[in-house]
mmCIF file of C-alpha atoms in Angstrom:
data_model
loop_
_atom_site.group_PDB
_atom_site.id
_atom_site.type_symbol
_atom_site.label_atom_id
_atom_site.label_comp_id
_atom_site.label_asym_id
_atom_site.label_seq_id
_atom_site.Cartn_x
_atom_site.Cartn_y
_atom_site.Cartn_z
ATOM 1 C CA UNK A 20 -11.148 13.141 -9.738
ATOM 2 C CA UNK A 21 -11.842 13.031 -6.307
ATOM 3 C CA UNK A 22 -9.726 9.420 -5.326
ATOM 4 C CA UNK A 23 -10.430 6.644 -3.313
ATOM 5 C CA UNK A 24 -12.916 8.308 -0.551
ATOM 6 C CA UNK A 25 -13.252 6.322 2.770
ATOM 7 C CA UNK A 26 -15.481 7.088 6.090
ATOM 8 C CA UNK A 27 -14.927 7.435 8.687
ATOM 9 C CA UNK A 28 -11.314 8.882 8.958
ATOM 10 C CA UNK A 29 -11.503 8.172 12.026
ATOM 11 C CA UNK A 30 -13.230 5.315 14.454
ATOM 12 C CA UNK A 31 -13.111 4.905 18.426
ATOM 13 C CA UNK A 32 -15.038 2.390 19.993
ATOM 14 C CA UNK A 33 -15.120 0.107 22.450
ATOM 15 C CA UNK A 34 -14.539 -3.904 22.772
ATOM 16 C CA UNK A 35 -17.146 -6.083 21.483
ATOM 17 C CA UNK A 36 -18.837 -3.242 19.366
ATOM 18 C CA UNK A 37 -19.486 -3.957 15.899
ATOM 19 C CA UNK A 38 -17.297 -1.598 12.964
ATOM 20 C CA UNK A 39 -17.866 -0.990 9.712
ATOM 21 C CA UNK A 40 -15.658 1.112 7.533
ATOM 22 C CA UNK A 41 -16.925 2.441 3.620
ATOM 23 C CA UNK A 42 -14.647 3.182 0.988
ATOM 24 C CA UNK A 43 -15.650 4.307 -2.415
ATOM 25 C CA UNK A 44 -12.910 3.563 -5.070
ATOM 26 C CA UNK A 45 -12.299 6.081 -8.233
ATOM 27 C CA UNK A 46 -14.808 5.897 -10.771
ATOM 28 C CA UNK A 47 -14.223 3.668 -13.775
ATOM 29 C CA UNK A 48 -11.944 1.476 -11.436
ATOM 30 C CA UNK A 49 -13.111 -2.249 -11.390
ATOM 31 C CA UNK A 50 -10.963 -3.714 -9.033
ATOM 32 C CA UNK A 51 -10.918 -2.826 -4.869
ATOM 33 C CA UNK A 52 -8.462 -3.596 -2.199
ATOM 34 C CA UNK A 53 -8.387 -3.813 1.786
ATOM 35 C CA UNK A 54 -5.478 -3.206 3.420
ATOM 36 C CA UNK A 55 -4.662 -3.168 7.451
ATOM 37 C CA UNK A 56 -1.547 -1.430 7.892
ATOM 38 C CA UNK A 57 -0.017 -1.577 11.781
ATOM 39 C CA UNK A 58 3.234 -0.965 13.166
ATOM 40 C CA UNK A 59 3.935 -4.788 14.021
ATOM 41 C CA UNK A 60 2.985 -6.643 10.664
ATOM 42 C CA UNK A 61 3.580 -3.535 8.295
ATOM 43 C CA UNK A 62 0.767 -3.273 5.152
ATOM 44 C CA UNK A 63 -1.251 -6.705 4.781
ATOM 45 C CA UNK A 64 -3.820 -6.906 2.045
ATOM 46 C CA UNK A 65 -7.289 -8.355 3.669
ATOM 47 C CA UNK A 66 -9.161 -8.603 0.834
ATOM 48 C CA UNK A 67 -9.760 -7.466 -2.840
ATOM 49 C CA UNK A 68 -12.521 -7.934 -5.553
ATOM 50 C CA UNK A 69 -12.497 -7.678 -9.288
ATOM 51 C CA UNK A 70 -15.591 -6.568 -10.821
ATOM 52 C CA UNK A 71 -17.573 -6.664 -7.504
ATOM 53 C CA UNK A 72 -16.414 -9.997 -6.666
ATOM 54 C CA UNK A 73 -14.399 -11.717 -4.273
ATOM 55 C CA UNK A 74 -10.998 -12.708 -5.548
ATOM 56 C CA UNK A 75 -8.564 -13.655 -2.233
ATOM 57 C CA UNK A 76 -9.934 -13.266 1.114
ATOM 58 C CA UNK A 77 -7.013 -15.381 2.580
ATOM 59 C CA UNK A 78 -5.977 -12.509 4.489
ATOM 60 C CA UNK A 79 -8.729 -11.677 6.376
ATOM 61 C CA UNK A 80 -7.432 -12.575 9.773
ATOM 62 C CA UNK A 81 -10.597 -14.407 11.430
ATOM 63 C CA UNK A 82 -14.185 -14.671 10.761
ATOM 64 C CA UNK A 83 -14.760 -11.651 12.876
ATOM 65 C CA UNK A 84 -14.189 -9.544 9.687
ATOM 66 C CA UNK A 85 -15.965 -9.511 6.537
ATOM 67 C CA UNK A 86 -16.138 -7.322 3.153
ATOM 68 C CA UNK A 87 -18.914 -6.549 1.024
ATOM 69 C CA UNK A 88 -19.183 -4.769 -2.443
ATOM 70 C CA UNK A 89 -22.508 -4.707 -3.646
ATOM 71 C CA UNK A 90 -21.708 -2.372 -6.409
ATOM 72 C CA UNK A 91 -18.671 -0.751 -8.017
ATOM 73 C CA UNK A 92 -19.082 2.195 -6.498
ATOM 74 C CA UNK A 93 -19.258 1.154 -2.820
ATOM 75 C CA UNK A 94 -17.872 -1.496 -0.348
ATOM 76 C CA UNK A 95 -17.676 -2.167 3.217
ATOM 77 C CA UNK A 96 -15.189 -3.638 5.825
ATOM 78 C CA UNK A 97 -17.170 -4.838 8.992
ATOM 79 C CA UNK A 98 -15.838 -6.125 11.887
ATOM 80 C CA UNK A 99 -17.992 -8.050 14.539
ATOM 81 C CA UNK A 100 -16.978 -8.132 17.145
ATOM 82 C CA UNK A 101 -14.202 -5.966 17.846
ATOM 83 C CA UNK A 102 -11.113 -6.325 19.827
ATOM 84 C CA UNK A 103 -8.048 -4.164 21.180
ATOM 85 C CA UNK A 104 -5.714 -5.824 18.784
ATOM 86 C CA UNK A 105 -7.904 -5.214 15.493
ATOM 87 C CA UNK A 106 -6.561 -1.371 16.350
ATOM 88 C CA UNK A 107 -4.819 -0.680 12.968
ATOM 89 C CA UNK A 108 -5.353 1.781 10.163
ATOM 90 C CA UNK A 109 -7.333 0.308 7.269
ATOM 91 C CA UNK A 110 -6.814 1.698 3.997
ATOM 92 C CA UNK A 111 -9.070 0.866 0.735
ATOM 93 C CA UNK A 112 -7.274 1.052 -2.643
ATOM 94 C CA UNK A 113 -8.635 0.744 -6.142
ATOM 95 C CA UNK A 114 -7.285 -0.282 -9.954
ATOM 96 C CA UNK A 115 -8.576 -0.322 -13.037
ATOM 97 C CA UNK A 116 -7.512 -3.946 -13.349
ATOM 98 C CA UNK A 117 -6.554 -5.018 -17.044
ATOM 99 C CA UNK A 118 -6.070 -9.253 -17.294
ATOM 100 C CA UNK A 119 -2.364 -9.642 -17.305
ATOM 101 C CA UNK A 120 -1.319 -6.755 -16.038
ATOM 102 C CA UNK A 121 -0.165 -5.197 -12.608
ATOM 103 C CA UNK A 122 -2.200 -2.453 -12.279
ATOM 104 C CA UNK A 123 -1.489 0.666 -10.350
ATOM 105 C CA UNK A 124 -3.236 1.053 -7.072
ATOM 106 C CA UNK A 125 -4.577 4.312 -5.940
ATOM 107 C CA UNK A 126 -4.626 4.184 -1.926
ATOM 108 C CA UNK A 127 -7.564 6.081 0.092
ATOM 109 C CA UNK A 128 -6.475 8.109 3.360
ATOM 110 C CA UNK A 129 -7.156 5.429 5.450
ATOM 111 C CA UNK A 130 -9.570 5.093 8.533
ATOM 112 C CA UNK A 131 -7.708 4.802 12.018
ATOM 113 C CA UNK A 132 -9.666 2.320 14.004
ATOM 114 C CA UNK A 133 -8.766 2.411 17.925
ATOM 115 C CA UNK A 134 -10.631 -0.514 19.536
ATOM 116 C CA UNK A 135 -10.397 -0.108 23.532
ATOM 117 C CA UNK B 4 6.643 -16.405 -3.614
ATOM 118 C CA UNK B 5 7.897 -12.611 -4.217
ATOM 119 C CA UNK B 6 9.093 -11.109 -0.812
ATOM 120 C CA UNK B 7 10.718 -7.602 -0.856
ATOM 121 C CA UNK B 8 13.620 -6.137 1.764
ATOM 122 C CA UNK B 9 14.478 -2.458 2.574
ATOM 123 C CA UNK B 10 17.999 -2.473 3.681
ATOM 124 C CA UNK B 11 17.664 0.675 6.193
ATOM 125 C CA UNK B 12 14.526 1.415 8.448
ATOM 126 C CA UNK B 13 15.618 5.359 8.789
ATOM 127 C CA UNK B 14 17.859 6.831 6.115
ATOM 128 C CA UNK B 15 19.154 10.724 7.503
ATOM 129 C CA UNK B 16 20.123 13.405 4.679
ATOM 130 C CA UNK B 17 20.511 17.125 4.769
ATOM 131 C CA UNK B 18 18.374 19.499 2.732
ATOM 132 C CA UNK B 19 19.857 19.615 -1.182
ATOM 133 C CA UNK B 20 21.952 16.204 -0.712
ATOM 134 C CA UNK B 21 21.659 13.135 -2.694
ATOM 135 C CA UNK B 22 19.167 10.414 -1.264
ATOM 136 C CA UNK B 23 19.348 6.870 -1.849
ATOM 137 C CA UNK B 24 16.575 4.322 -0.692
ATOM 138 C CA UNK B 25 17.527 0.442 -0.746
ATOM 139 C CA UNK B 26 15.520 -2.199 -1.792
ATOM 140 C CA UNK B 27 15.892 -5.869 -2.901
ATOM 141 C CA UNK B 28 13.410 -8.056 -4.691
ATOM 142 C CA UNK B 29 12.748 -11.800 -4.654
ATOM 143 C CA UNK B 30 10.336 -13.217 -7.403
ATOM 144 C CA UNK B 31 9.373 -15.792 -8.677
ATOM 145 C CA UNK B 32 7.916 -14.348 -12.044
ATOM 146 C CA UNK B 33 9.192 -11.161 -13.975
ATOM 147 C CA UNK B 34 8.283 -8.761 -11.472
ATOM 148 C CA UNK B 35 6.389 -5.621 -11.324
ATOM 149 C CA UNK B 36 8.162 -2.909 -8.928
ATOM 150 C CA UNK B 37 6.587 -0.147 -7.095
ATOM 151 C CA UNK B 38 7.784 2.874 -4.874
ATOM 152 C CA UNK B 39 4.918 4.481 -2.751
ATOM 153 C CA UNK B 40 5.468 7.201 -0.572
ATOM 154 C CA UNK B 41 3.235 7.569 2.833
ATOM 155 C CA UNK B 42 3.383 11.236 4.915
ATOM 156 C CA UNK B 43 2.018 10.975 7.947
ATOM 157 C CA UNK B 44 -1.158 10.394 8.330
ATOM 158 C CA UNK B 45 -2.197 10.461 4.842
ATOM 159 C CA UNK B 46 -2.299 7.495 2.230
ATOM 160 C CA UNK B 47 -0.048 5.789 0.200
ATOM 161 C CA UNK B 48 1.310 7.822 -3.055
ATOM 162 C CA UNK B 49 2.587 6.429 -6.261
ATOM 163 C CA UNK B 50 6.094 7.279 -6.586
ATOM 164 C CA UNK B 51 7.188 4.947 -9.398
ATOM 165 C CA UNK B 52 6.324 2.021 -11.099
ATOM 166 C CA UNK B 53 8.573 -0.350 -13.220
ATOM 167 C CA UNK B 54 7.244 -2.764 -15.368
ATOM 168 C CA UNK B 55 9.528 -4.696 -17.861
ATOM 169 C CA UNK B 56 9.852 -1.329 -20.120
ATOM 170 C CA UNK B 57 12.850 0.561 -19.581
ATOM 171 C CA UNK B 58 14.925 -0.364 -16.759
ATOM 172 C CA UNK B 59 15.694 3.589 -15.257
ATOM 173 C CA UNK B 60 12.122 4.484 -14.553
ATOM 174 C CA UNK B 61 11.501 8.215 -13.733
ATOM 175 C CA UNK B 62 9.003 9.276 -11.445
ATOM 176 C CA UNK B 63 7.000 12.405 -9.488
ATOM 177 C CA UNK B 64 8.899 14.905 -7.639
ATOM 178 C CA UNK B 65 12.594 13.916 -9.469
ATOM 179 C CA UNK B 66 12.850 10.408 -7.728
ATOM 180 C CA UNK B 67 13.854 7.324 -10.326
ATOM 181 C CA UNK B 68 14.757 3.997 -9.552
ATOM 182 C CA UNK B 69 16.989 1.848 -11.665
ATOM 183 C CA UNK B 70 15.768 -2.397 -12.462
ATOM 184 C CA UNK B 71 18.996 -4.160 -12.237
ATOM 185 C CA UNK B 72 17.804 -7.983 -12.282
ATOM 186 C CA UNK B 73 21.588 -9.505 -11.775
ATOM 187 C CA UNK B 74 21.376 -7.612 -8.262
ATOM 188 C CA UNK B 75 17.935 -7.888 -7.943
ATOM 189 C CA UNK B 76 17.810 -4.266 -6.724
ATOM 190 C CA UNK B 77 14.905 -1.425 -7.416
ATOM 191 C CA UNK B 78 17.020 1.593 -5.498
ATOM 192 C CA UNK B 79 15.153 4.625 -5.002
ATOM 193 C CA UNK B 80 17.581 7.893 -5.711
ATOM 194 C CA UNK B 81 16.904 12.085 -5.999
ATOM 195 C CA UNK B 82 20.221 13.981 -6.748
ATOM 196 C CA UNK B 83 18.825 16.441 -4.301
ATOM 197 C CA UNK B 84 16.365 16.003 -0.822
ATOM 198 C CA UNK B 85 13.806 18.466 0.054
ATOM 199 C CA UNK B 86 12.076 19.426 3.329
ATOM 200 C CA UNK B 87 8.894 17.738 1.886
ATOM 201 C CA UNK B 88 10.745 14.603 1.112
ATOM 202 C CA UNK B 89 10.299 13.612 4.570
ATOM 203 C CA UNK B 90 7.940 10.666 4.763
ATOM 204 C CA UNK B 91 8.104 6.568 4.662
ATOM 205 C CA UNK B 92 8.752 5.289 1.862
ATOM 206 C CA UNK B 93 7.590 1.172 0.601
ATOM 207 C CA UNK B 94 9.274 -0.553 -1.563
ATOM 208 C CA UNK B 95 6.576 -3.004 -3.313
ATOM 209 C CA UNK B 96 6.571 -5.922 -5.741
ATOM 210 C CA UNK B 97 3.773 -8.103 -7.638
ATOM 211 C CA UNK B 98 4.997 -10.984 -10.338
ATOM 212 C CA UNK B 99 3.578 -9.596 -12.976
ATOM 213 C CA UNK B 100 -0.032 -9.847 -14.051
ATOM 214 C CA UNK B 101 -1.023 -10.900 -10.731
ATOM 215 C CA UNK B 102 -2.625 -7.912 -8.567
ATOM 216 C CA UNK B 103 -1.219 -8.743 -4.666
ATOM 217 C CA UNK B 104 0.944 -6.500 -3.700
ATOM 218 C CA UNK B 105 4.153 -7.399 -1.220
ATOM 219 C CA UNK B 106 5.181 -4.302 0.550
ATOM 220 C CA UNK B 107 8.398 -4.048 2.154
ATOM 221 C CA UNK B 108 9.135 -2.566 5.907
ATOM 222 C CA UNK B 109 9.672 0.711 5.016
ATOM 223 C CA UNK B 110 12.412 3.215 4.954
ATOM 224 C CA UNK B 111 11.443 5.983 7.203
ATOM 225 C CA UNK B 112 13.290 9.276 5.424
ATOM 226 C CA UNK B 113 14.327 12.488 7.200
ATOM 227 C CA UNK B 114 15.358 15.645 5.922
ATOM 228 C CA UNK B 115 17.648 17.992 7.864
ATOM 229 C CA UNK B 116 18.065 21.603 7.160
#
């Protein structure tokens, strides 16, 4: 199995550019996570979906950001426009999510995003 | 509301000595318990999980952690560190059958020869 697969590892671009980061969870897995991991708030989940659908976006931090999964192979993280303080690394995670259950999550290798 | 604490941001051992990672748990629910390790620049690894089965859980690489709920402790321990131990470590907790994750600061671990 090849894991979560995300592109691009790694993202440099300028203020006010638009970014959008891909992630491809494990096959079979039916749930999807965003996470922003930086060194003042830690790991924050953004986002996830169940079965292509979105569950809890209450942590997306501003409508400058928004996640897509259009099928259950494939999402995106897009972030429009950027700014110096959305620098983080964003990892993608997926489960196969079981009602009533905690599920294990399997973590990509993240994408560093540098926004100057 | 489940929040999570790791009681030491950097934990220092010498290669082939006992390491012990704190962690305390606040939940609401019965709570599911996680260890992931991160090396550097790479992601998050499953360590452990505990999940209301037995309360010494085993995991990869000779780490366990023991469930005590009167403490409300999930310690991480190996009788003996390695070189490639070196990495952060996250405590994590979910109430279970809910899928958000809390993750704790970290506990950054180093490994002297």
């Amino acid at each position: 199995d090849a894991g979560v697969i995300q592109s691009p590892r790694h993202e440099v671009t300028e203020m006010g550019q638009e970014v959008t980061l891909r992630c491809k969870p494990i096959s079979g897995h039916n749930s999807l996570f965003w996470y922003r991991q930086t060194m003042m708030r830690g790991l924050e989940l953004l986002i996830y979906f169940n079965n292509n659908v979105p569950i809890d976006d209450s942590g997306m931090p501003e409508d400058r950001f928004s996640a897509k999964m259009p099928n259950a192979s494939f999402s995106t993280l897009k972030i429009q426009p950027s700014e110096p303080r959305d620098s983080a690394v964003y990892f993608c995670a997926s489960s196969s999510w079981t009602s009533g259950n905690t599920d294990t999550q399997y973590f990509g290798p993240g994408t560093r995003l540098t926004v100057l | 509301a489940q929040s999570v604490t790791q009681l030491d941001s950097h934990v220092s051992v010498s290669e082939g000595t006992p390491v012990l990672l704190r962690c305390n748990y606040s939940s609401s629910y019965s709570p599911s318990l996680f260890w992931y390790v991160q090396h550097p620049n790479k992601g998050l690894q499953l360590l452990l999980k505990y999940t209301s089965a037995a309360t010494l859980v085993k995991g990869i690489n000779g780490f366990e952690a023991e469930f005590k709920k009167s403490e409300t402790s999930f310690h991480l321990t190996k009788p003996s560190a390695h070189m490639s131990d070196a990495a952060e470590y996250f405590c994590v907790v979910s109430n279970t059958g809910f899928q958000k994750l809390v993750f704790g600061t970290g506990t950054r671990l180093l490994v002297s020869p």
